[in-house]
PDB file of C-alpha atoms in Angstrom:
ATOM      1  CA  GLU Q   1      -5.846 -15.814  12.141  1.00 65.00           C
ATOM      2  CA  ALA Q   2      -2.339 -15.106  10.875  1.00 83.00           C
ATOM      3  CA  GLY Q   3      -1.827 -12.083   8.711  1.00 94.00           C
ATOM      4  CA  VAL Q   4       0.291 -11.748   5.606  1.00 97.00           C
ATOM      5  CA  THR Q   5       3.835 -12.894   6.285  1.00 97.00           C
ATOM      6  CA  GLN Q   6       6.983 -12.130   4.344  1.00 98.00           C
ATOM      7  CA  PHE Q   7      10.396 -13.728   4.416  1.00 97.00           C
ATOM      8  CA  PRO Q   8      13.084 -12.652   4.965  1.00 97.00           C
ATOM      9  CA  SER Q   9      12.502  -9.465   6.889  1.00 97.00           C
ATOM     10  CA  HIS Q  10      15.882  -8.156   5.742  1.00 97.00           C
ATOM     11  CA  SER Q  11      18.252  -9.182   2.987  1.00 97.00           C
ATOM     12  CA  VAL Q  12      21.652  -7.770   2.180  1.00 97.00           C
ATOM     13  CA  ILE Q  13      23.247  -8.927  -1.052  1.00 97.00           C
ATOM     14  CA  GLU Q  14      25.885  -7.752  -3.462  1.00 97.00           C
ATOM     15  CA  LYS Q  15      25.215  -6.368  -6.889  1.00 97.00           C
ATOM     16  CA  GLY Q  16      24.851  -9.166  -9.400  1.00 96.00           C
ATOM     17  CA  GLN Q  17      23.596 -11.725  -6.918  1.00 97.00           C
ATOM     18  CA  THR Q  18      20.166 -13.291  -6.874  1.00 97.00           C
ATOM     19  CA  VAL Q  19      17.572 -12.847  -4.146  1.00 97.00           C
ATOM     20  CA  THR Q  20      14.203 -14.501  -3.699  1.00 98.00           C
ATOM     21  CA  LEU Q  21      11.528 -12.936  -1.549  1.00 98.00           C
ATOM     22  CA  ARG Q  22       8.603 -14.933  -0.270  1.00 98.00           C
ATOM     23  CA  CYS Q  23       5.068 -13.909   0.628  1.00 98.00           C
ATOM     24  CA  ASP Q  24       2.448 -16.016   2.381  1.00 97.00           C
ATOM     25  CA  PRO Q  25      -0.982 -14.414   2.011  1.00 96.00           C
ATOM     26  CA  ILE Q  26      -3.875 -14.787   4.398  1.00 95.00           C
ATOM     27  CA  SER Q  27      -5.364 -18.246   3.949  1.00 93.00           C
ATOM     28  CA  GLY Q  28      -8.174 -18.254   1.423  1.00 91.00           C
ATOM     29  CA  HIS Q  29      -7.205 -14.966  -0.212  1.00 93.00           C
ATOM     30  CA  ASP Q  30      -7.141 -15.416  -3.967  1.00 92.00           C
ATOM     31  CA  ASN Q  31      -5.654 -11.989  -4.687  1.00 93.00           C
ATOM     32  CA  LEU Q  32      -1.993 -11.371  -4.027  1.00 95.00           C
ATOM     33  CA  TYR Q  33      -0.137  -8.134  -4.791  1.00 95.00           C
ATOM     34  CA  TRP Q  34       3.469  -7.026  -4.744  1.00 97.00           C
ATOM     35  CA  TYR Q  35       4.509  -3.422  -4.149  1.00 97.00           C
ATOM     36  CA  ARG Q  36       7.835  -1.782  -3.467  1.00 96.00           C
ATOM     37  CA  ARG Q  37       9.260   1.464  -2.165  1.00 95.00           C
ATOM     38  CA  VAL Q  38      12.714   2.300  -3.404  1.00 93.00           C
ATOM     39  CA  MET Q  39      14.781   4.937  -1.666  1.00 84.00           C
ATOM     40  CA  GLY Q  40      13.071   8.314  -1.508  1.00 81.00           C
ATOM     41  CA  LYS Q  41      10.210   7.266  -3.732  1.00 88.00           C
ATOM     42  CA  GLU Q  42       6.575   6.382  -3.211  1.00 90.00           C
ATOM     43  CA  ILE Q  43       5.210   2.893  -2.794  1.00 93.00           C
ATOM     44  CA  LYS Q  44       4.534   1.510  -6.258  1.00 93.00           C
ATOM     45  CA  PHE Q  45       2.500  -1.401  -7.521  1.00 94.00           C
ATOM     46  CA  LEU Q  46       4.435  -4.233  -9.152  1.00 96.00           C
ATOM     47  CA  LEU Q  47       1.939  -6.945  -9.963  1.00 94.00           C
ATOM     48  CA  HIS Q  48      -1.273  -8.710  -9.045  1.00 94.00           C
ATOM     49  CA  PHE Q  49      -2.062 -12.429  -8.952  1.00 94.00           C
ATOM     50  CA  VAL Q  50      -5.498 -13.967  -8.907  1.00 92.00           C
ATOM     51  CA  LYS Q  51      -4.816 -17.439  -7.630  1.00 93.00           C
ATOM     52  CA  GLU Q  52      -1.872 -18.623  -9.736  1.00 93.00           C
ATOM     53  CA  SER Q  53      -2.520 -16.319 -12.694  1.00 93.00           C
ATOM     54  CA  LYS Q  54      -0.901 -12.936 -13.262  1.00 93.00           C
ATOM     55  CA  GLN Q  55      -3.814 -10.509 -13.525  1.00 90.00           C
ATOM     56  CA  ASP Q  56      -1.718  -7.379 -13.967  1.00 91.00           C
ATOM     57  CA  GLU Q  57       2.056  -7.121 -14.143  1.00 93.00           C
ATOM     58  CA  SER Q  58       2.227  -3.607 -15.531  1.00 92.00           C
ATOM     59  CA  GLY Q  59       4.347  -2.379 -12.632  1.00 93.00           C
ATOM     60  CA  MET Q  60       7.209  -4.846 -13.014  1.00 95.00           C
ATOM     61  CA  PRO Q  61      10.274  -2.683 -13.729  1.00 92.00           C
ATOM     62  CA  ASN Q  62      12.178  -5.026 -16.046  1.00 92.00           C
ATOM     63  CA  ASN Q  63      12.903  -8.641 -16.859  1.00 93.00           C
ATOM     64  CA  ARG Q  64      15.282  -9.034 -13.937  1.00 96.00           C
ATOM     65  CA  PHE Q  65      12.176  -9.459 -11.796  1.00 97.00           C
ATOM     66  CA  LEU Q  66      10.244 -12.726 -11.856  1.00 97.00           C
ATOM     67  CA  ALA Q  67       7.169 -13.379  -9.753  1.00 97.00           C
ATOM     68  CA  GLU Q  68       5.523 -16.738  -9.317  1.00 97.00           C
ATOM     69  CA  ARG Q  69       2.607 -18.132  -7.396  1.00 96.00           C
ATOM     70  CA  THR Q  70       2.580 -21.843  -8.011  1.00 85.00           C
ATOM     71  CA  GLY Q  71      -0.548 -23.533  -6.705  1.00 88.00           C
ATOM     72  CA  GLY Q  72      -2.150 -20.227  -5.914  1.00 85.00           C
ATOM     73  CA  THR Q  73      -0.858 -20.108  -2.357  1.00 93.00           C
ATOM     74  CA  TYR Q  74       2.429 -18.414  -1.484  1.00 96.00           C
ATOM     75  CA  SER Q  75       4.303 -16.238  -3.939  1.00 98.00           C
ATOM     76  CA  THR Q  76       7.953 -15.590  -4.652  1.00 98.00           C
ATOM     77  CA  LEU Q  77       9.605 -12.576  -6.200  1.00 98.00           C
ATOM     78  CA  LYS Q  78      13.042 -13.213  -7.608  1.00 98.00           C
ATOM     79  CA  VAL Q  79      15.483 -10.508  -8.564  1.00 97.00           C
ATOM     80  CA  GLN Q  80      18.260 -11.738 -10.825  1.00 96.00           C
ATOM     81  CA  PRO Q  81      20.744 -10.154 -11.097  1.00 96.00           C
ATOM     82  CA  ALA Q  82      20.173  -7.539  -8.416  1.00 96.00           C
ATOM     83  CA  GLU Q  83      21.235  -3.951  -9.084  1.00 96.00           C
ATOM     84  CA  LEU Q  84      21.885  -1.109  -6.669  1.00 96.00           C
ATOM     85  CA  GLU Q  85      18.625   0.629  -7.607  1.00 95.00           C
ATOM     86  CA  ASP Q  86      16.645  -2.420  -6.491  1.00 96.00           C
ATOM     87  CA  SER Q  87      17.315  -1.537  -2.857  1.00 97.00           C
ATOM     88  CA  GLY Q  88      14.140  -0.727  -0.974  1.00 97.00           C
ATOM     89  CA  VAL Q  89      11.240  -2.303   0.860  1.00 97.00           C
ATOM     90  CA  TYR Q  90       9.123  -4.890  -0.906  1.00 98.00           C
ATOM     91  CA  PHE Q  91       5.570  -5.293   0.346  1.00 97.00           C
ATOM     92  CA  CYS Q  92       3.143  -8.061  -0.296  1.00 97.00           C
ATOM     93  CA  ALA Q  93      -0.607  -7.744   0.211  1.00 97.00           C
ATOM     94  CA  SER Q  94      -3.585 -10.037  -0.174  1.00 95.00           C
ATOM     95  CA  SER Q  95      -7.336  -9.668  -0.433  1.00 93.00           C
ATOM     96  CA  PRO Q  96     -10.323 -11.988  -0.731  1.00 89.00           C
ATOM     97  CA  ARG Q  97     -11.821 -12.878  -4.075  1.00 73.00           C
ATOM     98  CA  THR Q  98     -14.444 -10.207  -4.649  1.00 68.00           C
ATOM     99  CA  SER Q  99     -15.426  -7.933  -7.486  1.00 65.00           C
ATOM    100  CA  GLY Q 100     -13.009  -5.127  -6.632  1.00 74.00           C
ATOM    101  CA  TYR Q 101     -12.446  -2.124  -4.367  1.00 83.00           C
ATOM    102  CA  THR Q 102     -11.443  -4.521  -1.625  1.00 85.00           C
ATOM    103  CA  GLU Q 103      -9.328  -3.824   1.430  1.00 91.00           C
ATOM    104  CA  GLN Q 104      -5.814  -5.142   0.993  1.00 94.00           C
ATOM    105  CA  PHE Q 105      -3.946  -6.666   3.910  1.00 96.00           C
ATOM    106  CA  PHE Q 106      -0.258  -5.878   3.832  1.00 97.00           C
ATOM    107  CA  GLY Q 107       2.661  -7.805   5.194  1.00 97.00           C
ATOM    108  CA  PRO Q 108       5.480  -6.104   7.110  1.00 97.00           C
ATOM    109  CA  GLY Q 109       7.709  -5.959   4.063  1.00 97.00           C
ATOM    110  CA  THR Q 110      11.162  -7.227   3.162  1.00 98.00           C
ATOM    111  CA  ARG Q 111      13.940  -4.676   3.287  1.00 97.00           C
ATOM    112  CA  LEU Q 112      16.381  -5.402   0.470  1.00 97.00           C
ATOM    113  CA  THR Q 113      19.809  -3.806   0.421  1.00 97.00           C
ATOM    114  CA  VAL Q 114      21.983  -4.270  -2.639  1.00 97.00           C
ATOM    115  CA  LEU Q 115      25.631  -3.310  -2.087  1.00 96.00           C
TER     116      LEU Q 115
ATOM    117  CA  LEU H   1      -1.594   8.062 -13.834  1.00 54.00           C
ATOM    118  CA  ALA H   2      -2.726  11.048 -11.783  1.00 63.00           C
ATOM    119  CA  LYS H   3      -1.667  10.765  -8.181  1.00 76.00           C
ATOM    120  CA  THR H   4      -3.176  12.163  -5.056  1.00 88.00           C
ATOM    121  CA  THR H   5      -1.645  15.188  -3.321  1.00 90.00           C
ATOM    122  CA  GLN H   6      -1.612  15.667   0.423  1.00 94.00           C
ATOM    123  CA  PRO H   7       0.408  17.589   3.040  1.00 95.00           C
ATOM    124  CA  ILE H   8       3.820  16.133   3.709  1.00 95.00           C
ATOM    125  CA  SER H   9       3.430  16.461   7.471  1.00 97.00           C
ATOM    126  CA  MET H  10       1.068  17.623  10.206  1.00 97.00           C
ATOM    127  CA  ASP H  11       1.368  18.096  13.943  1.00 97.00           C
ATOM    128  CA  SER H  12      -1.405  17.714  16.475  1.00 97.00           C
ATOM    129  CA  TYR H  13      -1.939  17.219  20.191  1.00 97.00           C
ATOM    130  CA  GLU H  14      -3.611  14.416  22.068  1.00 97.00           C
ATOM    131  CA  GLY H  15      -7.374  14.717  22.214  1.00 96.00           C
ATOM    132  CA  GLN H  16      -7.666  16.962  19.176  1.00 97.00           C
ATOM    133  CA  GLU H  17      -9.526  16.208  15.978  1.00 97.00           C
ATOM    134  CA  VAL H  18      -7.243  15.903  12.968  1.00 97.00           C
ATOM    135  CA  ASN H  19      -8.363  16.537   9.416  1.00 98.00           C
ATOM    136  CA  ILE H  20      -6.102  15.560   6.532  1.00 97.00           C
ATOM    137  CA  THR H  21      -7.159  16.804   3.133  1.00 96.00           C
ATOM    138  CA  CYS H  22      -6.169  15.142  -0.108  1.00 95.00           C
ATOM    139  CA  SER H  23      -6.433  16.506  -3.625  1.00 94.00           C
ATOM    140  CA  HIS H  24      -7.299  14.254  -6.558  1.00 91.00           C
ATOM    141  CA  ASN H  25      -8.398  16.587  -9.338  1.00 86.00           C
ATOM    142  CA  ASN H  26      -8.350  14.024 -12.129  1.00 86.00           C
ATOM    143  CA  ILE H  27      -9.857  11.041 -10.371  1.00 90.00           C
ATOM    144  CA  ALA H  28     -11.432   8.574 -12.766  1.00 91.00           C
ATOM    145  CA  THR H  29     -15.149   7.904 -12.641  1.00 92.00           C
ATOM    146  CA  ASN H  30     -14.600   4.317 -11.569  1.00 90.00           C
ATOM    147  CA  ASP H  31     -12.002   5.048  -8.899  1.00 92.00           C
ATOM    148  CA  TYR H  32     -12.729   5.069  -5.198  1.00 93.00           C
ATOM    149  CA  ILE H  33     -10.735   6.913  -2.546  1.00 94.00           C
ATOM    150  CA  THR H  34      -9.210   4.852   0.207  1.00 95.00           C
ATOM    151  CA  TRP H  35      -7.006   5.766   3.156  1.00 97.00           C
ATOM    152  CA  TYR H  36      -4.318   3.642   4.716  1.00 97.00           C
ATOM    153  CA  GLN H  37      -2.200   4.111   7.841  1.00 97.00           C
ATOM    154  CA  GLN H  38       1.389   2.983   8.164  1.00 97.00           C
ATOM    155  CA  PHE H  39       3.560   2.640  11.254  1.00 96.00           C
ATOM    156  CA  PRO H  40       7.354   2.292  11.057  1.00 92.00           C
ATOM    157  CA  SER H  41       8.532  -1.179  10.010  1.00 90.00           C
ATOM    158  CA  GLN H  42       4.989  -2.264   9.180  1.00 94.00           C
ATOM    159  CA  GLY H  43       2.933  -2.491   6.028  1.00 96.00           C
ATOM    160  CA  PRO H  44       0.087  -0.069   5.312  1.00 97.00           C
ATOM    161  CA  ARG H  45      -3.214  -0.803   7.030  1.00 97.00           C
ATOM    162  CA  PHE H  46      -6.679   0.026   5.702  1.00 96.00           C
ATOM    163  CA  ILE H  47      -8.608   2.765   7.491  1.00 97.00           C
ATOM    164  CA  ILE H  48     -11.604   3.766   5.399  1.00 97.00           C
ATOM    165  CA  GLN H  49     -12.867   3.973   1.829  1.00 95.00           C
ATOM    166  CA  GLY H  50     -15.538   5.903  -0.044  1.00 95.00           C
ATOM    167  CA  TYR H  51     -16.828   7.143  -3.376  1.00 95.00           C
ATOM    168  CA  LYS H  52     -18.858  10.237  -2.564  1.00 91.00           C
ATOM    169  CA  THR H  53     -20.395  12.039   0.466  1.00 87.00           C
ATOM    170  CA  LYS H  54     -19.568  10.834   3.955  1.00 94.00           C
ATOM    171  CA  VAL H  55     -18.455   7.495   5.289  1.00 94.00           C
ATOM    172  CA  THR H  56     -17.876   6.782   8.984  1.00 95.00           C
ATOM    173  CA  ASN H  57     -16.491   3.776  10.799  1.00 95.00           C
ATOM    174  CA  GLU H  58     -15.234   3.093  14.288  1.00 93.00           C
ATOM    175  CA  VAL H  59     -11.913   4.883  13.768  1.00 93.00           C
ATOM    176  CA  ALA H  60     -12.441   7.665  11.221  1.00 97.00           C
ATOM    177  CA  SER H  61     -14.711   9.614   8.922  1.00 97.00           C
ATOM    178  CA  LEU H  62     -14.181  10.319   5.264  1.00 97.00           C
ATOM    179  CA  PHE H  63     -15.728  13.294   3.496  1.00 97.00           C
ATOM    180  CA  ILE H  64     -15.800  13.395  -0.297  1.00 96.00           C
ATOM    181  CA  PRO H  65     -17.630  16.322  -1.937  1.00 94.00           C
ATOM    182  CA  ALA H  66     -19.842  15.923  -4.963  1.00 93.00           C
ATOM    183  CA  ASP H  67     -17.136  16.950  -7.434  1.00 93.00           C
ATOM    184  CA  ARG H  68     -14.786  14.289  -5.949  1.00 94.00           C
ATOM    185  CA  LYS H  69     -11.736  16.486  -6.526  1.00 93.00           C
ATOM    186  CA  SER H  70     -10.701  16.199  -2.908  1.00 95.00           C
ATOM    187  CA  SER H  71     -11.351  14.209   0.212  1.00 96.00           C
ATOM    188  CA  THR H  72     -10.800  14.744   3.935  1.00 97.00           C
ATOM    189  CA  LEU H  73      -9.916  12.101   6.467  1.00 97.00           C
ATOM    190  CA  SER H  74     -11.086  13.020   9.951  1.00 98.00           C
ATOM    191  CA  LEU H  75      -9.570  11.370  13.016  1.00 97.00           C
ATOM    192  CA  PRO H  76     -11.502  12.222  16.193  1.00 94.00           C
ATOM    193  CA  ARG H  77      -9.589  12.755  19.456  1.00 93.00           C
ATOM    194  CA  VAL H  78      -6.168  11.483  18.360  1.00 96.00           C
ATOM    195  CA  SER H  79      -3.800   9.811  20.775  1.00 96.00           C
ATOM    196  CA  LEU H  80      -0.031   9.342  20.719  1.00 97.00           C
ATOM    197  CA  SER H  81      -0.524   5.953  19.080  1.00 96.00           C
ATOM    198  CA  ASP H  82      -2.045   7.636  16.027  1.00 97.00           C
ATOM    199  CA  THR H  83       1.381   8.990  15.086  1.00 97.00           C
ATOM    200  CA  ALA H  84       1.923   7.423  11.678  1.00 97.00           C
ATOM    201  CA  VAL H  85       1.968   8.086   7.949  1.00 97.00           C
ATOM    202  CA  TYR H  86      -1.466   8.412   6.363  1.00 98.00           C
ATOM    203  CA  TYR H  87      -1.900   7.665   2.676  1.00 96.00           C
ATOM    204  CA  CYS H  88      -4.699   8.904   0.482  1.00 95.00           C
ATOM    205  CA  LEU H  89      -5.021   6.459  -2.399  1.00 93.00           C
ATOM    206  CA  ARG H  90      -6.973   5.865  -5.538  1.00 91.00           C
ATOM    207  CA  ILE H  91      -8.291   2.352  -6.026  1.00 90.00           C
ATOM    208  CA  ASN H  92      -9.665   1.175  -9.354  1.00 85.00           C
ATOM    209  CA  ALA H  93     -12.029  -1.604 -10.340  1.00 82.00           C
ATOM    210  CA  GLY H  94      -9.050  -3.912 -10.745  1.00 82.00           C
ATOM    211  CA  ASN H  95      -8.187  -3.281  -7.085  1.00 84.00           C
ATOM    212  CA  MET H  96      -4.911  -1.568  -7.955  1.00 85.00           C
ATOM    213  CA  LEU H  97      -3.793   0.956  -5.348  1.00 89.00           C
ATOM    214  CA  THR H  98      -1.972   4.117  -6.465  1.00 88.00           C
ATOM    215  CA  PHE H  99       0.073   5.571  -3.630  1.00 89.00           C
ATOM    216  CA  GLY H 100       1.020   9.196  -3.185  1.00 85.00           C
ATOM    217  CA  GLY H 101       3.591  10.583  -0.802  1.00 89.00           C
ATOM    218  CA  GLY H 102       1.531  10.304   2.372  1.00 94.00           C
ATOM    219  CA  THR H 103       1.134  12.664   5.337  1.00 97.00           C
ATOM    220  CA  ARG H 104       3.342  12.138   8.351  1.00 97.00           C
ATOM    221  CA  LEU H 105       1.166  12.884  11.383  1.00 98.00           C
ATOM    222  CA  MET H 106       2.898  13.609  14.664  1.00 97.00           C
ATOM    223  CA  VAL H 107       0.700  13.591  17.754  1.00 97.00           C
ATOM    224  CA  LYS H 108       2.250  15.348  20.721  1.00 96.00           C
ATOM    225  CA  PRO H 109       1.379  15.057  24.424  1.00 95.00           C
TER     226      PRO H 109
END
């Protein structure tokens, strides 16, 4: 069975441009999470979807970030406009629909570089 | 939110047992402790999880004392392929993971 996939693997854009990251979770996983590691910092939680609904978006840094999960399958994370401090690695993870404390399966990440 | 604290790096040799200790003095009653492993250019991968006492699976053991202020991940007989970053994490009932800085383990021949 395929794991979590993310596209693109790398993205280099200029400040002020827009970038959209995509995550395809493991089939059948209702829970989808976004995390990111910016330069020199720890991996931090961004938000959590249960199917198409945002369960927790407390980690979203500001309104330049928009996450969607239409239809409860794949998810996109759009950054508009991108700033230099957005550079880092963006991870997506998914887990089955259970009551909590569930193993999360991570994708390989998208490395975003904003010049 | 209180984070976990663990050594920045550790060195070991093939065949040795490695113990990585993590401090989480202010862990919430409803939080579990979970450990993930990460290789370069990959996402973190689940190793083991527990609440209290000892948990063992096919790759590791996790020891959490009664006061739950710390935990120790034990990797038996490491090999070169165990060189990676190991994260000690809190996980809450909402399944949110809180990452710390991780421990970079280097296994030498």
